[in-house]
Short mmCIF file of N, CA, C and O in Angstrom, two decimals:
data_model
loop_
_atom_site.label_atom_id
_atom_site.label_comp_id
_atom_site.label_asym_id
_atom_site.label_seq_id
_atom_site.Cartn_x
_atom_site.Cartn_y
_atom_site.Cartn_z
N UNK A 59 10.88 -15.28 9.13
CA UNK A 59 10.89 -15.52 10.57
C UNK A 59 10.00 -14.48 11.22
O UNK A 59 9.96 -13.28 10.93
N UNK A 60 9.25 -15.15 12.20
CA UNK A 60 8.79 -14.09 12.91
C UNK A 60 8.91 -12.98 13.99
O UNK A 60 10.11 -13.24 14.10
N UNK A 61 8.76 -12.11 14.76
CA UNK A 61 9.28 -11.37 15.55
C UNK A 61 10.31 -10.32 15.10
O UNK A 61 10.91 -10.43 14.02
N UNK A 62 10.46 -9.50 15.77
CA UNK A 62 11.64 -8.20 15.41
C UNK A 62 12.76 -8.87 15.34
O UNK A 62 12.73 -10.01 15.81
N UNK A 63 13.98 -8.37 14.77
CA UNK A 63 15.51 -8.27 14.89
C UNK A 63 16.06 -7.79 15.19
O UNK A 63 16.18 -6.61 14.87
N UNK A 64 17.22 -8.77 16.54
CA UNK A 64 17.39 -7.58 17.59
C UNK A 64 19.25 -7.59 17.58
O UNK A 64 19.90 -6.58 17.87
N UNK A 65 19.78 -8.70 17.25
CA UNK A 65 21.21 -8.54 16.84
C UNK A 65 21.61 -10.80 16.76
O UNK A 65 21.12 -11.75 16.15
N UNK A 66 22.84 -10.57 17.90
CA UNK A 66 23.52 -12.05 18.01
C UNK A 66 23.48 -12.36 19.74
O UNK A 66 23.40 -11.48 20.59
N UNK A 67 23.57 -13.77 19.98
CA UNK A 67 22.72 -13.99 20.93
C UNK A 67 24.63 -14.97 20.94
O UNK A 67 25.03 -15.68 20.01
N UNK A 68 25.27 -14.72 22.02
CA UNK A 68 26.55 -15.60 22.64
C UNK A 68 26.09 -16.62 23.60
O UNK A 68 24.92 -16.78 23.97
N UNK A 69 27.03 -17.24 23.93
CA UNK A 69 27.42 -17.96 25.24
C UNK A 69 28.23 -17.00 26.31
O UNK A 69 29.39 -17.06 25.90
N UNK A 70 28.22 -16.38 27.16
CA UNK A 70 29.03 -15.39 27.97
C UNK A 70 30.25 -15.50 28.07
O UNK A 70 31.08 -14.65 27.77
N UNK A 71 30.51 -17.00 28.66
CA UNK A 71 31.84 -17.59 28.87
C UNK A 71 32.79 -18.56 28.09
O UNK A 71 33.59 -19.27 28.70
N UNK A 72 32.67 -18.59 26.70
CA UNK A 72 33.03 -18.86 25.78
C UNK A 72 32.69 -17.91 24.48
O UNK A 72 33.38 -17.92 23.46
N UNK A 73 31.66 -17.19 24.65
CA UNK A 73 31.83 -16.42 23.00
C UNK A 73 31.22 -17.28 22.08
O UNK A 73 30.72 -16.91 21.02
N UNK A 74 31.27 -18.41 22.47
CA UNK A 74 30.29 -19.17 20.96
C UNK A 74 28.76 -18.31 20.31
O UNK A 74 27.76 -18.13 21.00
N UNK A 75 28.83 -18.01 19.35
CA UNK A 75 27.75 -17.64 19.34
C UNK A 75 26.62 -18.89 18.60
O UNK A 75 26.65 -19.82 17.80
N UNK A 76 25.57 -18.09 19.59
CA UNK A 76 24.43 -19.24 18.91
C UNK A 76 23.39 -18.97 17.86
O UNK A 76 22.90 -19.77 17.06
N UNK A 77 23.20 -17.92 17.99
CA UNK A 77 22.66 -17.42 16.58
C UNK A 77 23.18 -16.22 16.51
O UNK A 77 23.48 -15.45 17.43
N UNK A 78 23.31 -16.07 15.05
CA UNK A 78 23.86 -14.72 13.98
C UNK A 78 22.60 -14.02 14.05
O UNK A 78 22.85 -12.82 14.08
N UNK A 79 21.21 -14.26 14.10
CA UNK A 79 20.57 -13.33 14.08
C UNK A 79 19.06 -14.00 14.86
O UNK A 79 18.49 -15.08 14.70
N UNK A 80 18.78 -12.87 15.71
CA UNK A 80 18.30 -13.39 16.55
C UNK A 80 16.94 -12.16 16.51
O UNK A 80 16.92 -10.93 16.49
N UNK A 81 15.94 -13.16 16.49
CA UNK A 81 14.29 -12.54 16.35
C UNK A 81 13.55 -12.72 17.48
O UNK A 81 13.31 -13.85 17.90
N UNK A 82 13.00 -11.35 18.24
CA UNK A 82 12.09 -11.52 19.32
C UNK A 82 10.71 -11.51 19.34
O UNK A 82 10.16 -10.47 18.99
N UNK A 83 9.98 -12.55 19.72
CA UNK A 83 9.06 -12.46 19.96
C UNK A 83 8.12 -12.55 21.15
O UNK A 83 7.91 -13.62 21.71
N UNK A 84 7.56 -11.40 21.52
CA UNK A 84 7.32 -10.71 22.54
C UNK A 84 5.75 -10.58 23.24
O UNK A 84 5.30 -10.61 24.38
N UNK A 85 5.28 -10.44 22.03
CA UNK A 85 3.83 -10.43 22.02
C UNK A 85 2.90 -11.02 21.65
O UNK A 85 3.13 -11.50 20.54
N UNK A 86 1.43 -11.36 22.22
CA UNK A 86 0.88 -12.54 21.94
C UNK A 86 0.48 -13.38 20.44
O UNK A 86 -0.13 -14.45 20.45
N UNK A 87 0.92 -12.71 19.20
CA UNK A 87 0.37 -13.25 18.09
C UNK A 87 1.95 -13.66 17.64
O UNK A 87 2.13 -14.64 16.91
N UNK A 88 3.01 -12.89 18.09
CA UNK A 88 4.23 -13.53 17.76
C UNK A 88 4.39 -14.98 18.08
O UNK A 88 4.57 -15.90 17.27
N UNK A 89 4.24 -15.08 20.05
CA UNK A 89 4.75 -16.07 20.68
C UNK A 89 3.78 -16.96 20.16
O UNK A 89 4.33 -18.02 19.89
N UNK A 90 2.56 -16.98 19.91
CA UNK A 90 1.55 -18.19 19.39
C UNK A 90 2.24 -19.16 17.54
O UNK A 90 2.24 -20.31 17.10
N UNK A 91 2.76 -17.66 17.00
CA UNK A 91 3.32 -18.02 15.77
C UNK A 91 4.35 -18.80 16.04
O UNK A 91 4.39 -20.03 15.97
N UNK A 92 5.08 -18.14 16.33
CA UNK A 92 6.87 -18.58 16.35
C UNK A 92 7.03 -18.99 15.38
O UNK A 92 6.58 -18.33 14.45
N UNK A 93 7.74 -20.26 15.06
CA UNK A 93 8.60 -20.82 14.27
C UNK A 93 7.42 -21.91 13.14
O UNK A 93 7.81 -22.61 12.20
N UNK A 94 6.03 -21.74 13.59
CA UNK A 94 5.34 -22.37 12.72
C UNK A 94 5.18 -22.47 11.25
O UNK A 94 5.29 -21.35 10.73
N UNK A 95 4.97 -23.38 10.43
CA UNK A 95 4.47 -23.00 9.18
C UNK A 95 5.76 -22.55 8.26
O UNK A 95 5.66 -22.23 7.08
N UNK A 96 7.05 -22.60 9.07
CA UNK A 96 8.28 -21.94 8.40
C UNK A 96 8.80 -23.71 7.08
O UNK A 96 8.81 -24.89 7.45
N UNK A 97 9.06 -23.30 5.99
CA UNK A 97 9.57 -24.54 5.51
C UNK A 97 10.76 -25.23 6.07
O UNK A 97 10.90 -26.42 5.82
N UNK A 98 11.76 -24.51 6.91
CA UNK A 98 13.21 -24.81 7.47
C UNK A 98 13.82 -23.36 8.34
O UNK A 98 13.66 -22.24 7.85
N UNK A 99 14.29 -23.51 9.25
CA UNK A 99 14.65 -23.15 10.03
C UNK A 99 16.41 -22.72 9.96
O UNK A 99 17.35 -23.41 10.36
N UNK A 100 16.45 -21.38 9.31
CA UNK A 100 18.00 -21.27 9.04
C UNK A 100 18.96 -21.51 10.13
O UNK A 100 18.60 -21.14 11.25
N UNK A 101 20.47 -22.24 9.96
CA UNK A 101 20.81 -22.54 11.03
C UNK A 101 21.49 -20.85 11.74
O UNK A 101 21.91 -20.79 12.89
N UNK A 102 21.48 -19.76 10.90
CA UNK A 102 22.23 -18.79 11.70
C UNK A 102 21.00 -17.80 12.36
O UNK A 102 21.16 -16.60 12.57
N UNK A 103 19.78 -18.53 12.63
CA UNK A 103 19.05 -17.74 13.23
C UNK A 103 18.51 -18.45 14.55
O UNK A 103 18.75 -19.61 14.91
N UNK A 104 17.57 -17.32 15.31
CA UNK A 104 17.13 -17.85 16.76
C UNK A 104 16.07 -17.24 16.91
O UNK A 104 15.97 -16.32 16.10
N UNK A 105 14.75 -17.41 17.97
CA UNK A 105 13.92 -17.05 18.23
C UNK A 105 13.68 -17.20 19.36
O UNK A 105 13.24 -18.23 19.87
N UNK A 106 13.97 -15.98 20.01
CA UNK A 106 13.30 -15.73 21.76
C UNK A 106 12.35 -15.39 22.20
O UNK A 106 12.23 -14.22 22.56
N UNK A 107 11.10 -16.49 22.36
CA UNK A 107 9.95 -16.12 22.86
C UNK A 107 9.80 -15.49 24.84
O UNK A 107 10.03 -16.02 25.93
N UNK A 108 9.51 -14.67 24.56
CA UNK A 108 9.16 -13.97 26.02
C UNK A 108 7.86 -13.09 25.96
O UNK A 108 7.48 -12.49 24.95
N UNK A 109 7.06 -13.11 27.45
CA UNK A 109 7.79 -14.04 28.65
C UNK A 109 7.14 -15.56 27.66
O UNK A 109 6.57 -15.71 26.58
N UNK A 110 7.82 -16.78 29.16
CA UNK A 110 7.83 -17.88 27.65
C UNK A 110 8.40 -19.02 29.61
O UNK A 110 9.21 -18.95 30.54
N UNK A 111 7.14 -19.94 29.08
CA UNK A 111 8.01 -21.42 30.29
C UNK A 111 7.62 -22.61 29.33
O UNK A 111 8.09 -23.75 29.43
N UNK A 112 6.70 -22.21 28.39
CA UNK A 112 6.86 -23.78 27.70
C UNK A 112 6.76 -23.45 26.44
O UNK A 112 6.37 -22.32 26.14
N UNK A 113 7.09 -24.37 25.46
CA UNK A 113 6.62 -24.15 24.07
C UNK A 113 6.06 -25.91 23.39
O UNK A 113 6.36 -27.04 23.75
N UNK A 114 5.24 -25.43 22.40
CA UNK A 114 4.93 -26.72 21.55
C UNK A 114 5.63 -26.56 20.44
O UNK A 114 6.19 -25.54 20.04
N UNK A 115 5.54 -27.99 19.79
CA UNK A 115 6.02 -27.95 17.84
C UNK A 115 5.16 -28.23 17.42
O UNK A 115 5.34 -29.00 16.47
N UNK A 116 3.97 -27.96 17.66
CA UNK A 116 2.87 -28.50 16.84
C UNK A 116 2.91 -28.07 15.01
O UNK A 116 3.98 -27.46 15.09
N UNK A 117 2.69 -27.99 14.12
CA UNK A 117 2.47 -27.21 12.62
C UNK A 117 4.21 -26.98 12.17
O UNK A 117 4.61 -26.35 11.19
N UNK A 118 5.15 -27.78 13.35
CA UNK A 118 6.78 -27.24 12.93
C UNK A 118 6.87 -28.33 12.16
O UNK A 118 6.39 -29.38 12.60
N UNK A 119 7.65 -28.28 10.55
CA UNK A 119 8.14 -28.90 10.07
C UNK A 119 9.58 -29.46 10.36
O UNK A 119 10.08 -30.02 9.39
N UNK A 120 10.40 -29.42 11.57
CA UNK A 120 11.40 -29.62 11.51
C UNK A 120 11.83 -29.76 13.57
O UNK A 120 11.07 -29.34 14.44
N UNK A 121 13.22 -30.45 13.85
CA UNK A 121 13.44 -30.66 15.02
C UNK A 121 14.12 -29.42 15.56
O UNK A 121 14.92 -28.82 14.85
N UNK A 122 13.83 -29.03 16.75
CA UNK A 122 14.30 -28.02 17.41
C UNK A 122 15.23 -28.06 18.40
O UNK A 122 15.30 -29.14 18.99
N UNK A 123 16.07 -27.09 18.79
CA UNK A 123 16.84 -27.32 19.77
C UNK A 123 16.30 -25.83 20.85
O UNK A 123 16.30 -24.67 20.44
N UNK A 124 15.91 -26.23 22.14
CA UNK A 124 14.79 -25.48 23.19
C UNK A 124 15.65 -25.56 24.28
O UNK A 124 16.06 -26.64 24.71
N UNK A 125 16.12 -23.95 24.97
CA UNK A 125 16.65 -23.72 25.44
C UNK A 125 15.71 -22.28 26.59
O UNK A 125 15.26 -21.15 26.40
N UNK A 126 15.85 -23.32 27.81
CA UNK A 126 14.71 -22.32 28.87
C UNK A 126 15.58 -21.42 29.94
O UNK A 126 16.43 -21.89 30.70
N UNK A 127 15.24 -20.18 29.85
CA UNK A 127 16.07 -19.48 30.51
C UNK A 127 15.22 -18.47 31.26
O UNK A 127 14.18 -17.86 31.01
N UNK A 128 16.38 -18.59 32.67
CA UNK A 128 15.87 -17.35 33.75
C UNK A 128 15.41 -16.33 33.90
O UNK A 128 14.89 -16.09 32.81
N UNK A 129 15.14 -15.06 34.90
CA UNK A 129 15.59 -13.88 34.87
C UNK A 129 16.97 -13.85 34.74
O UNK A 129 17.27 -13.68 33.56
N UNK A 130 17.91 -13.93 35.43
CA UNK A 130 19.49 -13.73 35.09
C UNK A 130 19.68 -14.26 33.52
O UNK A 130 20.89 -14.46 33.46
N UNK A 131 19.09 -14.60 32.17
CA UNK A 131 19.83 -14.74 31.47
C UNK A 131 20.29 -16.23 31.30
O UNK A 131 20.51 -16.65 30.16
N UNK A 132 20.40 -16.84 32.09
CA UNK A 132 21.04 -18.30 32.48
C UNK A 132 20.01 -18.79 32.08
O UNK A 132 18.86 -18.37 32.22
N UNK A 133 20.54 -20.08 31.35
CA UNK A 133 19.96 -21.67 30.80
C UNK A 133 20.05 -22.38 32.18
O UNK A 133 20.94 -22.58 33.01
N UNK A 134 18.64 -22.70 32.03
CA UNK A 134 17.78 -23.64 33.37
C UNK A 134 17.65 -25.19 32.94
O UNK A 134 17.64 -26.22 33.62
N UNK A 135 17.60 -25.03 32.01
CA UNK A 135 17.39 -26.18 30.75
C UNK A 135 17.67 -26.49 29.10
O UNK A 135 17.32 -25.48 28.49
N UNK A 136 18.02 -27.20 28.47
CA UNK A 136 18.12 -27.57 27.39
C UNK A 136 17.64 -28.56 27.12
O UNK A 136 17.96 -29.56 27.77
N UNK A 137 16.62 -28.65 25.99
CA UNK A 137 16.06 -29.91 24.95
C UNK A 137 16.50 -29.65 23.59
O UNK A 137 16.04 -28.71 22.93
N UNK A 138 17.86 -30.91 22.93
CA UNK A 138 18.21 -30.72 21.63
C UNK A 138 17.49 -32.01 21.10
O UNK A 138 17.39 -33.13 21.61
N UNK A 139 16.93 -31.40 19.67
CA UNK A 139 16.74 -32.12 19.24
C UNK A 139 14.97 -32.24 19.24
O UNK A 139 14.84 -33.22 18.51
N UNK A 140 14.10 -31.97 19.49
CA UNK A 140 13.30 -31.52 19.84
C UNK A 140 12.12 -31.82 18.40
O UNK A 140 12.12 -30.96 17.52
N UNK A 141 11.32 -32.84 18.27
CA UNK A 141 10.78 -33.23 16.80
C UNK A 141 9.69 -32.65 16.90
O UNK A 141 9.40 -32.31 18.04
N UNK A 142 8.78 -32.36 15.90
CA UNK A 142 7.68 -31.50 15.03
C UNK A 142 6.46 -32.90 16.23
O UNK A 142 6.69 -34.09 16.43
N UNK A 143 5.18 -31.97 16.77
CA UNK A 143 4.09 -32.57 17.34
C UNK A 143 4.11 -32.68 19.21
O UNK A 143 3.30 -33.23 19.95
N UNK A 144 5.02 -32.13 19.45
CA UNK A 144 5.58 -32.27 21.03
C UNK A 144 4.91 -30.99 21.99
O UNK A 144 4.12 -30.15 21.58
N UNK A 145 5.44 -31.09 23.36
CA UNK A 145 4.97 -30.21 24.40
C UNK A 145 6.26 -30.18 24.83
O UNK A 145 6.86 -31.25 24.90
N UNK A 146 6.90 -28.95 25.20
CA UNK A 146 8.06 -28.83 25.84
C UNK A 146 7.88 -27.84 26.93
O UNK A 146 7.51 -26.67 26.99
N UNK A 147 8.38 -28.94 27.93
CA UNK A 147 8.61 -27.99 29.50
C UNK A 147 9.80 -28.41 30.01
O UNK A 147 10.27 -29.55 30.01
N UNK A 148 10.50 -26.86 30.66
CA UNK A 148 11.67 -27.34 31.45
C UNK A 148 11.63 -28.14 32.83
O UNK A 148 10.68 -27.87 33.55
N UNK A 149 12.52 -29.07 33.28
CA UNK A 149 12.68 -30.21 34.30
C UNK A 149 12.78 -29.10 35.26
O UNK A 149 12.23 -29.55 36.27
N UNK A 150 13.21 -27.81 35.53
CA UNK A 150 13.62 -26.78 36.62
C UNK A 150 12.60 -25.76 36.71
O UNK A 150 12.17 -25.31 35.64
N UNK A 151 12.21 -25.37 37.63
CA UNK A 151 11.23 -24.19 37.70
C UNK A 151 12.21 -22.78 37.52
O UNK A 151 13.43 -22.73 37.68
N UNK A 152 11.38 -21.74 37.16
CA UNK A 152 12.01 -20.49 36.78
C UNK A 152 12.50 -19.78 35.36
O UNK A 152 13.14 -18.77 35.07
N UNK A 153 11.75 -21.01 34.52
CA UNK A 153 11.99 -20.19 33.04
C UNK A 153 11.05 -18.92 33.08
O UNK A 153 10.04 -18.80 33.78
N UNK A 154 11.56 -18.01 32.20
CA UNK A 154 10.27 -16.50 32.00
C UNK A 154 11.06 -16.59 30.16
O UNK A 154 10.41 -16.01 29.29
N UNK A 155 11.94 -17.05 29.87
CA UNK A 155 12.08 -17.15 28.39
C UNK A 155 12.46 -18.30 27.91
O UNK A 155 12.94 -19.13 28.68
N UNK A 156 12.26 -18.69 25.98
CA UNK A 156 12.53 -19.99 25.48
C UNK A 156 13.29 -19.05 24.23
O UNK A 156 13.00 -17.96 23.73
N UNK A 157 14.41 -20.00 24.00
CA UNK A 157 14.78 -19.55 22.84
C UNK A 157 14.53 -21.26 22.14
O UNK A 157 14.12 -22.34 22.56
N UNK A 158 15.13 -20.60 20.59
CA UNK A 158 14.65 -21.85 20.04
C UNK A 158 15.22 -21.64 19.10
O UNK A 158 15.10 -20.62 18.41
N UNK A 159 16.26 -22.98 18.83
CA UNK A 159 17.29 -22.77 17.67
C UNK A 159 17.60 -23.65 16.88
O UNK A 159 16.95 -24.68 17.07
N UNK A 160 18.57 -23.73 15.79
CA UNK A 160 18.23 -24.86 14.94
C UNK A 160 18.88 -26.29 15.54
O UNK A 160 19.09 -26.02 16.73
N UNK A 161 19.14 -27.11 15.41
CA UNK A 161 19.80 -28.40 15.95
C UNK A 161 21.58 -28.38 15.68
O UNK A 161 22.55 -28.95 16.19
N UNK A 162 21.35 -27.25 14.41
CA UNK A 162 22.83 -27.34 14.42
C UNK A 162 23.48 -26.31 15.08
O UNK A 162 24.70 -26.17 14.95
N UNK A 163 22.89 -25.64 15.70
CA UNK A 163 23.45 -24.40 16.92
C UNK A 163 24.44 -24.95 17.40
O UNK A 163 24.55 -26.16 17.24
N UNK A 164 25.43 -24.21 18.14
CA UNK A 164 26.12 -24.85 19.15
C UNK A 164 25.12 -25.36 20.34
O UNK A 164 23.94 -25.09 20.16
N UNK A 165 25.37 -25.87 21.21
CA UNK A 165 24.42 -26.47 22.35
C UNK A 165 25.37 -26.00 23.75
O UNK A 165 26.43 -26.32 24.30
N UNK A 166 24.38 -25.16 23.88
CA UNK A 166 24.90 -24.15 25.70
C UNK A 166 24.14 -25.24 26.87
O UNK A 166 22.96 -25.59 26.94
N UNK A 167 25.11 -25.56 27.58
CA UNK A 167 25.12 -26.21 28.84
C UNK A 167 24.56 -25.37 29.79
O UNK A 167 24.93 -24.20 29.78
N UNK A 168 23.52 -25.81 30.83
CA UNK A 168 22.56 -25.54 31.69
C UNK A 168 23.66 -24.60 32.51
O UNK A 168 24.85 -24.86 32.36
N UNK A 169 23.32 -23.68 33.26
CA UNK A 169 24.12 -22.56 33.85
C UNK A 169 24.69 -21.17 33.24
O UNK A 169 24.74 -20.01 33.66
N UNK A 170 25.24 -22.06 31.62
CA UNK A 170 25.31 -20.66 30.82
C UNK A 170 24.68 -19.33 31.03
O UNK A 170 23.48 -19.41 31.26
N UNK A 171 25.11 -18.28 31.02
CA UNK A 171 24.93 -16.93 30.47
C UNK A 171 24.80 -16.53 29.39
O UNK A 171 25.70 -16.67 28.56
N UNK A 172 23.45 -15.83 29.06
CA UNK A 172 23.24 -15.68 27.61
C UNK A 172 23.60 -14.00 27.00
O UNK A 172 23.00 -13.01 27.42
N UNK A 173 24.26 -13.98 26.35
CA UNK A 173 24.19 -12.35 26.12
C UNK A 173 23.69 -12.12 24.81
O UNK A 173 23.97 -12.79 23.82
N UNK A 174 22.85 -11.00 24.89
CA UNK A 174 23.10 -10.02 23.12
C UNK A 174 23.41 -8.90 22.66
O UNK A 174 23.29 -7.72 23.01
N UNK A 175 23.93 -9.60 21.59
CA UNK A 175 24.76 -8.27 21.45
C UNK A 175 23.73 -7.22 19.83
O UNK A 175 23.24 -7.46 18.73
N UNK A 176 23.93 -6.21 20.69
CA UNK A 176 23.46 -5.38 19.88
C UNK A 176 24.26 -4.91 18.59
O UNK A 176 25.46 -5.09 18.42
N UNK A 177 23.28 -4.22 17.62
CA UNK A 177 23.81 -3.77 16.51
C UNK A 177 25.27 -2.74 16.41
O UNK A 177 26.17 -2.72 15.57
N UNK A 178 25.10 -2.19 17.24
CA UNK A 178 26.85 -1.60 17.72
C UNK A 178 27.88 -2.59 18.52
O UNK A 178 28.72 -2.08 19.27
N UNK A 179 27.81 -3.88 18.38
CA UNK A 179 28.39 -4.86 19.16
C UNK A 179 28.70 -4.75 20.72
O UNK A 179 29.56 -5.34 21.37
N UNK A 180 27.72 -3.80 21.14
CA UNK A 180 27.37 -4.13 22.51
C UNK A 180 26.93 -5.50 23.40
O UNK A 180 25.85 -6.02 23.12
N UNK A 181 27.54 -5.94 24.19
CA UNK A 181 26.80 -7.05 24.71
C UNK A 181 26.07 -6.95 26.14
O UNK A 181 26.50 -6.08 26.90
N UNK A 182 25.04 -7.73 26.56
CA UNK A 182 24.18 -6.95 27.20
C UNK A 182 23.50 -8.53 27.71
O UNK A 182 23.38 -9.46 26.91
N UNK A 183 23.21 -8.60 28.75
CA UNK A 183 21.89 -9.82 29.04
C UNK A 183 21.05 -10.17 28.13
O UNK A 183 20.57 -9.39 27.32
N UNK A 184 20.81 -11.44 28.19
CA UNK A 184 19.83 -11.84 27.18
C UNK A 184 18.30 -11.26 26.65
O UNK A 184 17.67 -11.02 25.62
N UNK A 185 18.19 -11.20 28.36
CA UNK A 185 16.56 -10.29 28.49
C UNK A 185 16.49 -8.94 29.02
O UNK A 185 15.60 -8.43 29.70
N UNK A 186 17.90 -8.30 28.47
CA UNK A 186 17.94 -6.76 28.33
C UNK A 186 17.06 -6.54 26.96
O UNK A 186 16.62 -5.45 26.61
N UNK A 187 16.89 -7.67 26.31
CA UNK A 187 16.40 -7.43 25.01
C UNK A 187 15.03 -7.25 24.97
O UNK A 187 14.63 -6.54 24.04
N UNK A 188 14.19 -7.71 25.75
CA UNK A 188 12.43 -7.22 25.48
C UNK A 188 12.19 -7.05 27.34
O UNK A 188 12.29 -7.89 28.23
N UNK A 189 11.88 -5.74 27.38
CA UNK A 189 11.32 -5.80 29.11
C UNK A 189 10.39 -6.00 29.64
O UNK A 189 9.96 -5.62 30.73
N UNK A 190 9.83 -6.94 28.53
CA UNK A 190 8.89 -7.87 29.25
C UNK A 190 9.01 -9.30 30.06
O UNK A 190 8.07 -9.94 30.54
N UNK A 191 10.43 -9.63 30.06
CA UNK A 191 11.02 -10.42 30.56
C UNK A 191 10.59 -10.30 32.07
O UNK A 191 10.06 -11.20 32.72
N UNK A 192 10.90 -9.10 32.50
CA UNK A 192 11.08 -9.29 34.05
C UNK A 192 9.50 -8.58 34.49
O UNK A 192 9.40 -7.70 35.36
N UNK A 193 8.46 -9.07 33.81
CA UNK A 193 6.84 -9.00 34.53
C UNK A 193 6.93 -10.24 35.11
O UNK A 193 5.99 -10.68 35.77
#
């Protein structure tokens, strides 16, 4: 996977977590990579491209589940399901991040709060995690 490892990525108000391990990608050769070229997409992982308002699947072997989120952290949008050759943009203005997870994630409903939790099981905003979020 590409990008750093930064811990587990919840639902705020339920605790579900959506990925066990969650990879940031931050910078421009990450966010261009992402999830490309990967043979399969483990289901206990995630990838948060930031900053980030759209993503493609172009070179993805597999369907995605694309989840566009605010400054606050909050899901603006969700696309599950998401097949290999596409353009994905959220229906709401105000994404600055995309996460992107496997299909068998749990699936966080638009409004959610995203937290992560750090390696000392701290939990923290989603985009406490790269501060490039809030350029």
């Amino acid at each position: 996977m590409i990008g750093r490892f930064a811990g587990q990525v919840l639902i705020e108000s339920t605790g579900d977590v959506l990925a066990e391990r969650l990879h940031v990608a931050d910078t421009w050769w990450s966010r261009l990579r992402g999830v490309q070229f990967l043979r399969e997409f483990p289901a206990t992982d995630g990838l948060l491209l930031v900053p980030c308002s759209s993503v493609h699947t172009f070179c993805v072997r597999f369907s995605l589940q694309v989840l566009f989120v605010d400054r606050d952290s909050r899901v603006i949008d969700v696309h599950e399901n998401v097949p290999p050759w596409r353009v994905v943009t959220p229906r709401e203005s105000g994404a600055v991040a995309v996460m992107e997870l496997s299909t068998s994630s749990p699936v966080a409903e638009t409004g959610a709060r995203l937290l992560w939790k750090d390696s000392e099981g701290r939990g923290h905003p989603l985009l406490a995690v790269s501060a490039r979020a809030s350029r």
